[in-house]
CSV table of C-alpha atoms in Angstrom, one decimal:
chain,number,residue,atom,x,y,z
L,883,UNK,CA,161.7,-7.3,-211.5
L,884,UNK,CA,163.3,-10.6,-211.4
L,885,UNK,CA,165.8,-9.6,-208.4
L,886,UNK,CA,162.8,-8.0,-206.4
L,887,UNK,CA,161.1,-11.7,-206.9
L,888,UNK,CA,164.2,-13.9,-205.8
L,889,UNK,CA,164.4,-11.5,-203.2
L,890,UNK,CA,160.8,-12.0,-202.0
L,891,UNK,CA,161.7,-16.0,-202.2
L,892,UNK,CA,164.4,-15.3,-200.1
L,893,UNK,CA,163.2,-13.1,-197.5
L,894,UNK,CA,159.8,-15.9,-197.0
L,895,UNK,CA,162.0,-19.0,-196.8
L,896,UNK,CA,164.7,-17.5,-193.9
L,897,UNK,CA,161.7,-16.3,-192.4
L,898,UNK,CA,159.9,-19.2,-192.0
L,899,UNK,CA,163.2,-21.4,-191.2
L,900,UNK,CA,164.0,-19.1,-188.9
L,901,UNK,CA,160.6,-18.6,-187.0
L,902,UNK,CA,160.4,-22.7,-186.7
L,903,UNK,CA,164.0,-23.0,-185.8
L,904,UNK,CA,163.4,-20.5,-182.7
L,905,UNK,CA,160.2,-22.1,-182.2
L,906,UNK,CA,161.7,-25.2,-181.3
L,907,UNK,CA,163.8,-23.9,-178.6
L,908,UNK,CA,161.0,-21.6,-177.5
L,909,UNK,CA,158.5,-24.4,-176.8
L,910,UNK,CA,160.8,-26.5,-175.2
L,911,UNK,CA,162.2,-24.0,-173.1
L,912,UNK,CA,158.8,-22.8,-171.8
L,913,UNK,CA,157.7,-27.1,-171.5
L,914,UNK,CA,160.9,-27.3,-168.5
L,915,UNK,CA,159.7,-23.9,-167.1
L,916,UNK,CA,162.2,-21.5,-168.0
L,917,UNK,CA,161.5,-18.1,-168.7
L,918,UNK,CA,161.4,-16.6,-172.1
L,919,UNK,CA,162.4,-13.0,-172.8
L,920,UNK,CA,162.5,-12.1,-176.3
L,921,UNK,CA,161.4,-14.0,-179.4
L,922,UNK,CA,162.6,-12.3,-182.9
L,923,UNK,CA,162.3,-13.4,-186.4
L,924,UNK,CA,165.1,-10.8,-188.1
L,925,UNK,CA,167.8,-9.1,-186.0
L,926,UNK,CA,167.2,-5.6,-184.5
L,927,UNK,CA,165.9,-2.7,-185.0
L,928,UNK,CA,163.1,-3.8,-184.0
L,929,UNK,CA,159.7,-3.3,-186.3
L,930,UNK,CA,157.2,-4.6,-184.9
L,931,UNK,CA,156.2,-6.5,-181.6
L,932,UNK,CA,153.9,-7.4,-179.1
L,933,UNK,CA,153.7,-9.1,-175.5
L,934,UNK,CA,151.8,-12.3,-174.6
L,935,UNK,CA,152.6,-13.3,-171.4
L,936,UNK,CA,156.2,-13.0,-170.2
L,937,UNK,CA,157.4,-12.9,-173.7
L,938,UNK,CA,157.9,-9.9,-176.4
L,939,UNK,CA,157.2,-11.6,-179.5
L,940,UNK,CA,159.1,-9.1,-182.4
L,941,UNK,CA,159.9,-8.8,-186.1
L,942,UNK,CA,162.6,-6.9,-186.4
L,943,UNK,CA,164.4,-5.3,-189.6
L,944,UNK,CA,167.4,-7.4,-190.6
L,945,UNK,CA,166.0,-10.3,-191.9
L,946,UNK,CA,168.5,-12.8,-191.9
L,947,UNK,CA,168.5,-15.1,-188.6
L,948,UNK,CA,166.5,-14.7,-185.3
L,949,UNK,CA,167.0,-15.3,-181.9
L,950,UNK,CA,164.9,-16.2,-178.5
L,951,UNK,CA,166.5,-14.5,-175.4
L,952,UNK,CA,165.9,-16.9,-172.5
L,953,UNK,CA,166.7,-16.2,-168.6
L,954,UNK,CA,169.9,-17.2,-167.5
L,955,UNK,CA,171.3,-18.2,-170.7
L,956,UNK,CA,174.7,-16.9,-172.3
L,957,UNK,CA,173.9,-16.1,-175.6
L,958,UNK,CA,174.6,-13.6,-178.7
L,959,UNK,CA,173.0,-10.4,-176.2
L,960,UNK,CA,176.4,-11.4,-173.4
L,961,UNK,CA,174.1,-10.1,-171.1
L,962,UNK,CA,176.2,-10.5,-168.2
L,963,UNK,CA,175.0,-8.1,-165.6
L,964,UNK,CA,172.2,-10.7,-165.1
L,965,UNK,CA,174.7,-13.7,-164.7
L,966,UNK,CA,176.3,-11.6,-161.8
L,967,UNK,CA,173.1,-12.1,-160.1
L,968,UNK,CA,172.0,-15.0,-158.3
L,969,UNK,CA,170.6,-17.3,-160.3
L,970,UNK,CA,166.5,-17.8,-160.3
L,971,UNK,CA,164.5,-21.2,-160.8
L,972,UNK,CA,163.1,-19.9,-163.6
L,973,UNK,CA,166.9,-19.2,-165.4
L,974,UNK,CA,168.0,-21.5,-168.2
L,975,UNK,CA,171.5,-21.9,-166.0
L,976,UNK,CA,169.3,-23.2,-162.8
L,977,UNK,CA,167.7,-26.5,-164.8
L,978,UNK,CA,168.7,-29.5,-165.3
L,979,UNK,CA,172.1,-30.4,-168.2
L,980,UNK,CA,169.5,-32.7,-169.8
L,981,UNK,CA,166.7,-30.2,-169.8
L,982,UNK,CA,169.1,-27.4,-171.0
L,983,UNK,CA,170.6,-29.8,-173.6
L,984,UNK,CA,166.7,-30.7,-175.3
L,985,UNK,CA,166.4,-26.9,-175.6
L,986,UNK,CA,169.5,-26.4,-177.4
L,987,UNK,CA,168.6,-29.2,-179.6
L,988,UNK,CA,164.7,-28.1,-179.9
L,989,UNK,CA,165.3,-25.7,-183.1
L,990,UNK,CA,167.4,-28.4,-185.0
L,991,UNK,CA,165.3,-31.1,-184.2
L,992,UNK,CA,162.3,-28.7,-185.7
L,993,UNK,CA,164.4,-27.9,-188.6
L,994,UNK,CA,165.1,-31.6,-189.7
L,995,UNK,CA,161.1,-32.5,-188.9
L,996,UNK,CA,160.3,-29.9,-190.7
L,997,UNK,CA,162.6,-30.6,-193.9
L,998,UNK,CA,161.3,-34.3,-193.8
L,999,UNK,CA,157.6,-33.2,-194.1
L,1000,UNK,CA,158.5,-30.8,-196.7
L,1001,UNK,CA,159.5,-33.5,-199.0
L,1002,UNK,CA,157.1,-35.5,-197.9
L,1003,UNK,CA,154.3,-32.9,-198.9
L,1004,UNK,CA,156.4,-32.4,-202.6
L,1005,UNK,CA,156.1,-36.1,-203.2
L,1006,UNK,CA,152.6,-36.4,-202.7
L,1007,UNK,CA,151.4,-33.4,-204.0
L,1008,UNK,CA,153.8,-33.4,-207.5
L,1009,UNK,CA,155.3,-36.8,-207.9
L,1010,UNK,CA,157.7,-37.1,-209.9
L,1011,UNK,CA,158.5,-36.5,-213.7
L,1012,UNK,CA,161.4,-38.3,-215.5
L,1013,UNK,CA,163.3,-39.0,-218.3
L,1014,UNK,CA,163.8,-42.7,-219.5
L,1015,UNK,CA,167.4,-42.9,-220.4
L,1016,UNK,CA,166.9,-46.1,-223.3
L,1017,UNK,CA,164.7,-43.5,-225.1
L,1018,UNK,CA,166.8,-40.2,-225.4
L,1019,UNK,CA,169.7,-42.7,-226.5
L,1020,UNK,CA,167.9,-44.4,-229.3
L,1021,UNK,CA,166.7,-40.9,-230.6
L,1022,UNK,CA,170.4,-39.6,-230.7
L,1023,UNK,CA,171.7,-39.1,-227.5
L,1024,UNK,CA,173.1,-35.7,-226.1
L,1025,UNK,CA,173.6,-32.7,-227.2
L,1026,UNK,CA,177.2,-31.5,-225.0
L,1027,UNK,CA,178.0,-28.1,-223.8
L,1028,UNK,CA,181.3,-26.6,-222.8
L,1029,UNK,CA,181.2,-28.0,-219.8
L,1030,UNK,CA,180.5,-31.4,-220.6
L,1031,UNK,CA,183.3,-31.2,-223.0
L,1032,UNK,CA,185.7,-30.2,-220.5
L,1033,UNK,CA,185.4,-34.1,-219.0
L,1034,UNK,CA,185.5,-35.5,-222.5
L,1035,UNK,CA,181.6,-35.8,-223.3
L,1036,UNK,CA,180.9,-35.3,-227.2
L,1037,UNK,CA,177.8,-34.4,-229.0
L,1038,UNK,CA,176.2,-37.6,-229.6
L,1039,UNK,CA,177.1,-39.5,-226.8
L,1040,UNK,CA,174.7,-41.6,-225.2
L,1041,UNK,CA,175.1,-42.5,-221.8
L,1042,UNK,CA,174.6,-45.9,-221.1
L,1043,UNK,CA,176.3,-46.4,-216.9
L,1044,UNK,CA,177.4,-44.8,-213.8
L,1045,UNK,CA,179.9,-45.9,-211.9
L,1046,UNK,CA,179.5,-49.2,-213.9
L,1047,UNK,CA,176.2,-49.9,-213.3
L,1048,UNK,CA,172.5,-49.6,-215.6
L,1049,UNK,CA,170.3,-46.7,-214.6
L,1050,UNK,CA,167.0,-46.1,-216.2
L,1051,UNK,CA,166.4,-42.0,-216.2
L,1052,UNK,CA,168.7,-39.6,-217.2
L,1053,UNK,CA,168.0,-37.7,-214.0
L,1054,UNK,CA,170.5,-39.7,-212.3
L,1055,UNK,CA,172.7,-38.2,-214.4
L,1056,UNK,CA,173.4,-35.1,-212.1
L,1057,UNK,CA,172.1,-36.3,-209.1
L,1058,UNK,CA,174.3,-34.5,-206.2
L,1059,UNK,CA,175.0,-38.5,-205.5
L,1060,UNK,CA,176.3,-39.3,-209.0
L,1061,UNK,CA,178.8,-35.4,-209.1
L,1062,UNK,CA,180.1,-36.5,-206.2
L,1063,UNK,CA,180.9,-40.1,-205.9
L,1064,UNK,CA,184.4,-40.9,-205.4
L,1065,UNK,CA,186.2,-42.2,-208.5
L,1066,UNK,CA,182.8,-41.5,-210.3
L,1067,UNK,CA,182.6,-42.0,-214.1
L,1068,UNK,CA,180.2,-42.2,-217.1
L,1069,UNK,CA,180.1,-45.4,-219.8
L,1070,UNK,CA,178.7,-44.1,-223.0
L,1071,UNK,CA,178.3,-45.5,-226.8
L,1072,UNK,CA,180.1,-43.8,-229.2
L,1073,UNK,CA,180.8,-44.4,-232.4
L,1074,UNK,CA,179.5,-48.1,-232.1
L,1075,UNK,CA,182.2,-48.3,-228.8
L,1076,UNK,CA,181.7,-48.0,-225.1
L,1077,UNK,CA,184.3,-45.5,-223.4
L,1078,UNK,CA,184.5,-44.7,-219.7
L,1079,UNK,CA,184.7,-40.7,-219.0
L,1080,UNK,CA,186.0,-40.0,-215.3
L,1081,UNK,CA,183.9,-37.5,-213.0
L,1082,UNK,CA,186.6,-35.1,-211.6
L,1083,UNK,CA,186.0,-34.9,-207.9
L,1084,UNK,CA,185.4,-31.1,-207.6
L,1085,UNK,CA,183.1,-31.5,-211.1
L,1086,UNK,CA,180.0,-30.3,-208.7
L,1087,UNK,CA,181.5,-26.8,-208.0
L,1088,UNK,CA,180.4,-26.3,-211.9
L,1089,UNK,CA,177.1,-26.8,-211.2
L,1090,UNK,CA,176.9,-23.5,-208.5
L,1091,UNK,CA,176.3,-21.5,-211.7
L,1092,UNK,CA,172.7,-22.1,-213.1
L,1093,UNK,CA,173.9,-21.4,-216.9
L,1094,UNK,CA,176.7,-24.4,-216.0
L,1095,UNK,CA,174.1,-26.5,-215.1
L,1096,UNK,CA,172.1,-25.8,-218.5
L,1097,UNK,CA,175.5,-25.9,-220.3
L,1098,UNK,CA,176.3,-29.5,-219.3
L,1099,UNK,CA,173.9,-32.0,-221.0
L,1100,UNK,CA,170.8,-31.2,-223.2
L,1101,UNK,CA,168.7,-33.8,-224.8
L,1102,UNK,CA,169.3,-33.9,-228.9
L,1103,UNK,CA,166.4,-32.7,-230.8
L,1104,UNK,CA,165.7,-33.0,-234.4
L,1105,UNK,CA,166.0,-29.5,-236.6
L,1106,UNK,CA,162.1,-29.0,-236.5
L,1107,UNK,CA,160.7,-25.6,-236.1
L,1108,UNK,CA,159.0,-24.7,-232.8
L,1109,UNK,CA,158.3,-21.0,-233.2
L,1110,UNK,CA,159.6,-18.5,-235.2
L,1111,UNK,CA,161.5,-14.9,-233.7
L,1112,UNK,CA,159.8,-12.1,-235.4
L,1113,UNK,CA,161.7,-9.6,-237.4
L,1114,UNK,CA,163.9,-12.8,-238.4
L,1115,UNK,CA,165.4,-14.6,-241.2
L,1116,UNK,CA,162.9,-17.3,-240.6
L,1117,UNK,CA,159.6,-14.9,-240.6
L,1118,UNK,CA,160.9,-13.2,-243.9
L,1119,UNK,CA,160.9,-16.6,-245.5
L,1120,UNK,CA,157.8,-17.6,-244.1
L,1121,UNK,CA,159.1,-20.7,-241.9
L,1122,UNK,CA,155.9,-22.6,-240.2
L,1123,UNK,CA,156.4,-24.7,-237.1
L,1124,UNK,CA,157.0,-28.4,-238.3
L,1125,UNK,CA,159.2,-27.3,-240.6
L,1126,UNK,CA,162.1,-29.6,-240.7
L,1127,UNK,CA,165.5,-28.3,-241.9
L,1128,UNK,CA,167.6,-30.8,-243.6
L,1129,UNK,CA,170.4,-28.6,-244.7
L,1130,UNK,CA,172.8,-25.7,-244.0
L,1131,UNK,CA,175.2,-24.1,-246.1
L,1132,UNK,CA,175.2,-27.7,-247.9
L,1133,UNK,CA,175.8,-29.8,-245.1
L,1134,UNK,CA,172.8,-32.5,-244.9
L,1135,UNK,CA,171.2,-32.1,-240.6
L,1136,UNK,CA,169.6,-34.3,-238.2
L,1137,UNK,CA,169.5,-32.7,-235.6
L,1138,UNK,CA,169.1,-29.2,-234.0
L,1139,UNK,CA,172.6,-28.9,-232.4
L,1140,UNK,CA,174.0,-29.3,-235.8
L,1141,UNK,CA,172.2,-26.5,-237.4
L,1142,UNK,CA,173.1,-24.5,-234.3
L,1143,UNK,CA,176.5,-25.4,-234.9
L,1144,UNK,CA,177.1,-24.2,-238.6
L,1145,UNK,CA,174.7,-21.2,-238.2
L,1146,UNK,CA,177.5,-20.1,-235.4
L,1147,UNK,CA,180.0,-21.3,-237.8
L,1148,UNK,CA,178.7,-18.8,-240.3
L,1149,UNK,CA,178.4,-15.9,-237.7
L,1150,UNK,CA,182.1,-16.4,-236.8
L,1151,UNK,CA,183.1,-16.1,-240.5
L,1152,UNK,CA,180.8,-12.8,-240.6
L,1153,UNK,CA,179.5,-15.0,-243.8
L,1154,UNK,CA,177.6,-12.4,-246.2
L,1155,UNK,CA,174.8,-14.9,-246.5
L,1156,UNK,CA,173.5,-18.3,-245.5
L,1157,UNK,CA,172.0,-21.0,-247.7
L,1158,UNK,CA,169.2,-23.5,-245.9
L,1159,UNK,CA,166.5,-26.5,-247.0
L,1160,UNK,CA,163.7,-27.3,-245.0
L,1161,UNK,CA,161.6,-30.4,-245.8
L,1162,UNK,CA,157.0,-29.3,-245.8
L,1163,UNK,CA,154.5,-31.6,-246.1
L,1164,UNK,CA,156.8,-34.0,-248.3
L,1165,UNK,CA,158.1,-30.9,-250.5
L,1166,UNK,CA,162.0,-29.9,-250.3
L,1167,UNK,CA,162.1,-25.5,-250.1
L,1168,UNK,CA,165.4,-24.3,-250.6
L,1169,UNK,CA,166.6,-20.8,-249.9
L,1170,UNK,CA,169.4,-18.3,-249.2
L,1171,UNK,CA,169.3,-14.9,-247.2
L,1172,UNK,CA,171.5,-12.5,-246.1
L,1173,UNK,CA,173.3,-13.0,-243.4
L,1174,UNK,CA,175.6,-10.1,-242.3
L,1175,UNK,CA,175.3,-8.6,-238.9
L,1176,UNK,CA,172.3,-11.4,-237.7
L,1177,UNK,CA,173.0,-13.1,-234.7
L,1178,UNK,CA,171.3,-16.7,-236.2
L,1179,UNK,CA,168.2,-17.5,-238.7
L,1180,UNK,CA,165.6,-17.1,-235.8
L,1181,UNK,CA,163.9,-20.0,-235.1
L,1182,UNK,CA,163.3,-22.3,-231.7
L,1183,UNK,CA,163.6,-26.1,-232.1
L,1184,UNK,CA,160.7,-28.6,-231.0
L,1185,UNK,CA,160.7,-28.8,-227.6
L,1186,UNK,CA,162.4,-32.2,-225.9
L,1187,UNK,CA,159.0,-32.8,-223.8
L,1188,UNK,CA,157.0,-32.7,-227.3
L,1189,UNK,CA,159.8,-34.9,-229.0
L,1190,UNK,CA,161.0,-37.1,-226.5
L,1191,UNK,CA,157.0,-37.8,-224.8
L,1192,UNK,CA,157.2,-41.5,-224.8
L,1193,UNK,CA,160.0,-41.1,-222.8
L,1194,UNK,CA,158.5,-39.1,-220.0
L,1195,UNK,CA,157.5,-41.2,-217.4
L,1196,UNK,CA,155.3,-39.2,-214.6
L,1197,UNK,CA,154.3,-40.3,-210.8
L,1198,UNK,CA,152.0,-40.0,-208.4
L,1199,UNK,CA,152.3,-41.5,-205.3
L,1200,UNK,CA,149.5,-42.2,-202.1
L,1201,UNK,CA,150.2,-40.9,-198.8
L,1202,UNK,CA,150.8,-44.2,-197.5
L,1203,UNK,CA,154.2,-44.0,-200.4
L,1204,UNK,CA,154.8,-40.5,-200.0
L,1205,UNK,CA,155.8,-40.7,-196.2
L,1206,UNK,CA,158.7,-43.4,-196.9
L,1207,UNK,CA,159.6,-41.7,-199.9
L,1208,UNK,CA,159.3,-38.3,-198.8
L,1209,UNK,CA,161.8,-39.6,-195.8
L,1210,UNK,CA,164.4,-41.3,-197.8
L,1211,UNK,CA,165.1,-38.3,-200.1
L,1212,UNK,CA,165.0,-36.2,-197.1
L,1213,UNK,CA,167.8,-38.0,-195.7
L,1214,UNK,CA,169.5,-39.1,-198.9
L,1215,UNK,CA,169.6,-35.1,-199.5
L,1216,UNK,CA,171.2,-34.2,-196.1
L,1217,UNK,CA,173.5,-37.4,-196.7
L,1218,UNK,CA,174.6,-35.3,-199.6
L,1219,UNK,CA,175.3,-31.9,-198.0
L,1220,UNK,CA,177.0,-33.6,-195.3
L,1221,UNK,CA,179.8,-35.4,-197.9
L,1222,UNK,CA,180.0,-32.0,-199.6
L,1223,UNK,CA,181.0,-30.2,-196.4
L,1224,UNK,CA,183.4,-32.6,-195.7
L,1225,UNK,CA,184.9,-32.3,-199.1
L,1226,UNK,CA,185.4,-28.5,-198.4
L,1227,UNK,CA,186.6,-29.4,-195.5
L,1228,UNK,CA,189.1,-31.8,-196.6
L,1229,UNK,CA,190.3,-29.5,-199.6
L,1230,UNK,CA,188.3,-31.9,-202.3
L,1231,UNK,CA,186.0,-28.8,-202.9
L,1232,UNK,CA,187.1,-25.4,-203.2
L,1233,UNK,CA,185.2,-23.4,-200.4
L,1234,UNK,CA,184.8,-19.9,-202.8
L,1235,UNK,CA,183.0,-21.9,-205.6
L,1236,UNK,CA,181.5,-24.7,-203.3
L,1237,UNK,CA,179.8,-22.2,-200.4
L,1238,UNK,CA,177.0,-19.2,-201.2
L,1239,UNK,CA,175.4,-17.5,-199.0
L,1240,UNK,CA,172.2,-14.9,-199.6
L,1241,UNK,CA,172.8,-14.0,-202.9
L,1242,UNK,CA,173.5,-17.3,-204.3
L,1243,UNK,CA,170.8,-19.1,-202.4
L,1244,UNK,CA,168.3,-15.9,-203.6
L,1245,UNK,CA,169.6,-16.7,-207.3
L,1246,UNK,CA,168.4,-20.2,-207.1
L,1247,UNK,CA,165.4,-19.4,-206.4
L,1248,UNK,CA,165.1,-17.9,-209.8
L,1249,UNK,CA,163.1,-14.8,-211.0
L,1250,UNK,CA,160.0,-16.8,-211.7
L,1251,UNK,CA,157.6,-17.9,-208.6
L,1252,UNK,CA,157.8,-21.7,-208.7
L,1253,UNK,CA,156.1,-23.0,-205.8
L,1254,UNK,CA,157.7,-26.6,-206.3
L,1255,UNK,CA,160.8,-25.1,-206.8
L,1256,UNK,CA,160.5,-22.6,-203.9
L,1257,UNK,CA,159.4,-25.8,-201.3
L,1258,UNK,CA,162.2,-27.6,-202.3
L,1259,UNK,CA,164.8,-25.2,-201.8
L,1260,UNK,CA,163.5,-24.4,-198.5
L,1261,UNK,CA,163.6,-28.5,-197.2
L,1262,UNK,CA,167.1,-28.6,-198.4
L,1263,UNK,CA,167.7,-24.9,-196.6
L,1264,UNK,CA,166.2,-26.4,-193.6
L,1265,UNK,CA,168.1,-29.7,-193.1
L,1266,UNK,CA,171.3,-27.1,-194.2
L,1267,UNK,CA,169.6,-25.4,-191.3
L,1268,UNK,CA,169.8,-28.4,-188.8
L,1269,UNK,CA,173.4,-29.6,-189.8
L,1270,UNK,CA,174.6,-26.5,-190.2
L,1271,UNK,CA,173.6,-25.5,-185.8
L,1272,UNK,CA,174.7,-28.7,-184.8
L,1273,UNK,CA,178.4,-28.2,-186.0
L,1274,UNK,CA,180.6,-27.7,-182.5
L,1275,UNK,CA,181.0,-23.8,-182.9
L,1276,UNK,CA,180.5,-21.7,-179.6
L,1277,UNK,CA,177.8,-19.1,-181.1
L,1278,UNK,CA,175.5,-21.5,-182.7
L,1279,UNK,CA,173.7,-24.4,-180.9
L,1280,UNK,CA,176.0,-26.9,-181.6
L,1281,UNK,CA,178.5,-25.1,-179.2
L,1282,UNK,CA,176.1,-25.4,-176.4
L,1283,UNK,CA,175.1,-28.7,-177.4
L,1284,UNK,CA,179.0,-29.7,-177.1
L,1285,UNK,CA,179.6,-27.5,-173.7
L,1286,UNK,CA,176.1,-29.2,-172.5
L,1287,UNK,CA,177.1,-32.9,-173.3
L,1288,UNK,CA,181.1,-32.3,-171.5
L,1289,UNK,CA,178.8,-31.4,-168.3
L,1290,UNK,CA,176.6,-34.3,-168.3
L,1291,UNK,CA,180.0,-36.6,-169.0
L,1292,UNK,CA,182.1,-35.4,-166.7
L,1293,UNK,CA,179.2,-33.5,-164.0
L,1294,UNK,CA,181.4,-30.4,-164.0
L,1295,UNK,CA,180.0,-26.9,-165.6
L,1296,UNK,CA,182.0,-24.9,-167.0
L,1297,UNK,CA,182.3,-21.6,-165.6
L,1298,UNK,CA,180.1,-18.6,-166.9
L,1299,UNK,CA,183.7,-16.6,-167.9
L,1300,UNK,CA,184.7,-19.3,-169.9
L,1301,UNK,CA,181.2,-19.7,-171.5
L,1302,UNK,CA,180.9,-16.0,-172.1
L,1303,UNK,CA,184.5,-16.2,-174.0
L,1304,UNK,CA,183.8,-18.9,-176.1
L,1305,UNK,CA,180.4,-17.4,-177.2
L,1306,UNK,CA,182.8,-14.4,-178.1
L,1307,UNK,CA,185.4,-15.9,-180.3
L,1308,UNK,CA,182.2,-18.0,-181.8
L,1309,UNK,CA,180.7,-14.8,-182.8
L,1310,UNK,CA,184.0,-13.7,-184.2
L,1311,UNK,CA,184.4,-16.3,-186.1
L,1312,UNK,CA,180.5,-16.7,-187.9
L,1313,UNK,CA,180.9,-13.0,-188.1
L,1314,UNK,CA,184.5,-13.3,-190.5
L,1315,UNK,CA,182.7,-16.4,-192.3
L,1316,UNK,CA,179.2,-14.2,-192.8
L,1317,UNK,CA,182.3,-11.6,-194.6
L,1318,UNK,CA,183.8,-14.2,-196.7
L,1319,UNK,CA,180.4,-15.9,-198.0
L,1320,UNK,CA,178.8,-12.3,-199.0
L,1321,UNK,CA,182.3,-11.5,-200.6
L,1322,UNK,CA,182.4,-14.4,-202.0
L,1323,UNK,CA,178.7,-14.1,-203.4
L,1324,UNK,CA,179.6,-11.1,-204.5
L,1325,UNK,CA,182.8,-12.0,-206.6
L,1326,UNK,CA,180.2,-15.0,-208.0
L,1327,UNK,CA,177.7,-12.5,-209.1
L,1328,UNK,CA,179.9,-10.6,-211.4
L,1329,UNK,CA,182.4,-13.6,-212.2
């Protein structure tokens, strides 16, 4: 059931990217005159269409990408029995360079407008929840996984700079800004000393992996019982919520990673039993169970939003703050994407953990239907969109755009053979990267 709803994510998002995106070059083309053929959302066979005008307006069955066909244009169809002919005031090749260059540009101008207002709208309508940093440190810091311990972060730690300078939530943490920062690094307290931990430059690629992400940092938590697993260790000795352990196996807790930590401890040793006191209503119960083949004593901790709530700062913000706002992350965001394609590009990144295609973006989406989370995938997907058409590749707008702005420079077209070639090896070329991302998915999925 999960897949069929991360699909479903999927499949609505590239739809409506793609019907704005084609939109944009549709509206623009008909505004200078030129005649539009064909309008798809999904690549053919075709399932549906109608015809308004001069235009077929279809949904066809492959849904990832679309395409308008106008007159006169050399595009993904090569149609070029109709370039043979002469050309008609109506074609795409009889305007204008500038007119034919705001037409390439339409669907990425659409995209980026379009990926502004989306995180314009998910400022105003959720605001912002955070974390206050000074709070999570003075109860105990953070709880590190394995992949926080790969960069030398220990349980404990508490994170007091980046890059050298104060920050007040702990969201800046792993902001995309903060991973990828050159010479980046973290000042924490520890021990009663401050000690600088370097941010490798590729440390980002971790984060592809959702269970990375959650395996990085975790607020601590004291040993407190949230709710109880039935069929446990915990239900057969009658464990409440509020419970508060305060010792396993003889070692005296504080907090919930260190129970965690000798339970596994235990498990490991395939320990017959396990020994445990939790402090009620002022009264210390003691008790010891057995423990072969269990997999822990069964028990979720308090929850850090219960715990940690004087921490948790939430905003809401007017229209009037929302637009500026909105705008900045917006770009701020693209800023990011942009610096990360250059570090694949460079060889900072490595392109098989760094790029995903379908399956990885349809993973992120989650198996739950988050609205929030769904609206911000789909601005970042749409300025991804926009930067992503204007790179110089013959096959995607950007090669026009490039072919367009030579013509205007230097007032000489290139011939339709040499358009029609370079629209080839374009096509050649998305088609062998379209291979390597699914592979690549694919080797993520199962990796």
């Amino acid at each position: 059931m999960d897949w069929m709803i991360m699909l479903a994510q999927l499949l609505l998002s590239l739809s409506f990217l793609v019907a704005v995106h084609e939109m944009g070059h549709l509206l623009a083309a008909k505004y200078f005159g030129m005649r539009v053929e064909q309008f798809s959302i999904g690549f053919p066979p075709k399932i549906w269409s109608f015809t308004k005008g001069e235009t077929e307006y279809a949904i066809s069955a492959i849904p990832l990408g679309g395409y308008v066909k106008i007159s006169g244009m050399i595009d993904e169809s090569l149609d070029t029995e109709k370039m043979k002919q002469d050309p008609q005031p109506w074609e795409f090749r009889s305007k204008p360079a500038w007119q034919r260059l705001i037409v390439m540009l339409g669907g990425i101008i659409v995209n980026l407008v379009v990926g502004v207002l989306i995180f314009i709208s998910l400022t105003f309508v959720f605001g912002d929840i955070y974390m206050l940093k000074d709070v999570v440190n003075k109860n105990g810091g953070f709880d590190v996984g394995e992949v926080g311990e790969e960069i030398g972060l220990r349980t404990g730690d508490k994170i007091v700079k980046i890059n050298g300078k104060d920050f007040l939530y702990t969201e800046e943490i792993t902001k995309p800004q903060t991973l990828l920062s050159n010479d980046g690094y973290y000042t924490v307290e520890r021990d009663g000393k401050l000690v600088d931990i370097s941010i490798p430059g590729n440390f980002i690629e971790k984060f592809n992996k959702k269970e990375n992400a959650m395996n990085f940092l975790r607020y601590r938590v004291p040993p407190v019982v949230g709710e109880v697993t039935k069929e446990s260790i915990a239900e057969k000795t009658g464990l409440k919520a509020g419970d508060v352990f305060t010792e396993v196996n003889g070692t005296p807790v504080a907090y919930f990673d260190q129970v965690y930590k000798l339970v596994q401890n235990s498990k490991k040793a395939k320990a017959d039993s396990i020994s445990f006191k939790v402090s009620r209503a002022g009264a210390t119960l003691a008790f010891k169970e057995a423990f072969k083949g269990k997999e822990g004593i069964g028990f979720r901790a308090m929850e850090p939003k219960d715990y940690l709530a004087d921490g948790r700062v939430a905003k809401k913000y007017g229209l009037g703050e929302s637009i500026p706002l909105g705008a900045t992350r917006a770009v701020e965001t693209l800023r990011t994407q942009v610096t990360a394609f250059g570090a694949v590009i460079s060889g900072k990144l490595s392109p098989k953990k760094s790029l995903s295609g379908p399956i990885g973006i349809m993973r992120a989406y989650g198996g739950e239907w988050d609205w929030q989370r769904f609206w911000s995938l789909t601005g970042v997907l749409s300025l991804v969109l926009a930067f992503m058409n204007l790179l110089p590749i013959p096959a995607l707008d950007g090669g026009h755009v490039m072919f367009l702005t030579y013509e205007i420079v230097s007032r000489r077209k290139p011939s339709d053979k040499f358009l029609e070639n370079a629209q080839k090896v374009g096509m050649v070329f998305l088609l062998a990267l379209m291979v390597f991302i699914f592979a690549n998915d694919i080797v993520n999925l199962f990796s």
